[in-house]
């Protein structure tokens, strides 16, 4: 794993697993115990310095401080939607902007997390694609998003979805390292049932992930023919839809989980009743659920959102033929939180949000 040393040689503590931290501090004495104590301070109590870890002997704390830094995302702003959706804008160490979106829905509080700055997949309908890939996020940056937001909440984040900026499986090693932190009981402690990785369909990485971790998988299908999918999702040239669906059928996680197929409905592109019929065929023999996402219109695309009636008919068609199918409600549209739409916010709004919701300071 990369250790992201700073100019002073110190390593990124939050990008390391517990085992790696233990190995790094070998020689300080009682490594295992010290590593675990510091790890819990950081991931469970949100410690930002080694100095505050009072139950670790001073010389060990000092030695750790010489060895590691504890990274933190600067919160540039928080924008709240009328529907309760909240978008967080973060600035990385090197000045890039990323975002996370918190979505309350009944008993659930779902956090949508970014995995890259920009994205290389170039799906024609997606605004994040316009940025191109600037860089992969580090494990620490992927895991700091829930950690820092949690600190400002009185309630628990119940679900995490890797559906923010970026293609998570394109940033495979860092994603896996971050997910280990999400799932570790001594770190963020999310259940694997509550964590979902969404992908355009990087087939080999999907298979590798399924071997390593038991998280949920969502696949952005968005089309019902090869030709249609190639036109909107260039990745189809590398991995055909047939290859992708075959891989989904044979993934080991199919034994105990359903794969979610996201289907962005674009007016006149993939929303015909013929599409619905083909989608039913594609889902045959698949332990799947389909999540229809009516396209969120934006000024830089000439793509139309289908009528509510069309979305409803499409859904009904699938359900009547035994395909589990839900419609994703559009949330946060008034704050451009709905899909990869970058926004600007006043940094003071971050201070407001974090102090209103509790005591933790954002930066
Ligand atoms: N790269 C991964 C993770 C991003 S998830 C993936 O593609 O799965 C973001 C989801 O939003 C994807 O399903 C994508 O197809 C969808 N999406 C992108 N732009 C959209 C828009 N304008 N309206 C509705 N859904 C959109």
CSV table of C-alpha atoms and ligand atoms in Angstrom, one decimal, residues 119 121 123 125-127 162-168 198-200 218-220 222 233 262-264 293-298 328 338-341, ligand 1:
chain,number,residue,atom,x,y,z
A,119,UNK,CA,-13.6,10.3,-13.4
A,121,UNK,CA,-15.0,6.7,-17.5
A,123,UNK,CA,-20.1,8.3,-19.6
A,125,UNK,CA,-24.6,11.8,-19.6
A,126,UNK,CA,-22.6,12.3,-16.4
A,127,UNK,CA,-21.2,15.6,-15.4
A,162,UNK,CA,-19.8,4.6,-3.2
A,163,UNK,CA,-21.9,6.6,-5.7
A,164,UNK,CA,-20.3,10.0,-5.5
A,165,UNK,CA,-17.6,11.3,-7.8
A,166,UNK,CA,-15.4,8.8,-9.5
A,167,UNK,CA,-15.4,5.1,-10.5
A,168,UNK,CA,-14.5,3.3,-7.2
A,198,UNK,CA,-21.3,1.1,-7.5
A,199,UNK,CA,-19.5,0.5,-10.7
A,200,UNK,CA,-19.8,1.1,-14.5
A,218,UNK,CA,-24.4,-2.0,-7.7
A,219,UNK,CA,-23.9,-1.9,-11.5
A,220,UNK,CA,-24.8,1.1,-13.6
A,222,UNK,CA,-28.2,2.2,-18.2
A,233,UNK,CA,-20.9,4.3,-21.6
A,262,UNK,CA,-28.9,1.1,-11.7
A,263,UNK,CA,-30.7,2.3,-14.8
A,264,UNK,CA,-30.6,6.0,-15.5
A,293,UNK,CA,-33.1,6.7,-11.8
A,294,UNK,CA,-35.0,9.3,-13.8
A,295,UNK,CA,-32.4,11.5,-15.5
A,296,UNK,CA,-31.6,14.7,-13.6
A,297,UNK,CA,-31.6,17.3,-16.3
A,298,UNK,CA,-28.8,20.0,-16.4
A,328,UNK,CA,-34.9,6.2,-6.9
A,338,UNK,CA,-28.4,14.9,-7.3
A,339,UNK,CA,-25.6,13.7,-9.5
A,340,UNK,CA,-22.0,14.7,-9.8
A,341,UNK,CA,-22.9,18.4,-10.1
B,1,LIG,N1,-18.9,5.3,-11.4
B,1,LIG,C1,-19.8,4.6,-10.6
B,1,LIG,C2,-20.2,5.4,-9.3
B,1,LIG,C3,-21.0,6.6,-9.6
B,1,LIG,S1,-22.7,6.2,-9.2
B,1,LIG,C4,-21.0,4.2,-11.4
B,1,LIG,O1,-21.2,4.7,-12.5
B,1,LIG,O2,-21.8,3.3,-10.9
B,1,LIG,C5,-23.5,7.5,-9.9
B,1,LIG,C6,-24.8,7.0,-10.6
B,1,LIG,O3,-25.5,8.2,-11.1
B,1,LIG,C7,-24.6,6.1,-11.8
B,1,LIG,O4,-25.5,5.1,-11.8
B,1,LIG,C8,-24.8,7.0,-13.0
B,1,LIG,O5,-25.3,6.3,-14.1
B,1,LIG,C9,-25.9,8.0,-12.4
B,1,LIG,N2,-26.0,9.3,-13.0
B,1,LIG,C10,-25.0,10.1,-13.5
B,1,LIG,N3,-25.5,11.2,-14.0
B,1,LIG,C11,-26.8,11.2,-13.8
B,1,LIG,C12,-27.9,12.1,-14.0
B,1,LIG,N4,-27.7,13.3,-14.6
B,1,LIG,N5,-29.1,11.8,-13.7
B,1,LIG,C13,-29.4,10.6,-13.1
B,1,LIG,N6,-28.4,9.7,-12.8
B,1,LIG,C14,-27.1,10.0,-13.2
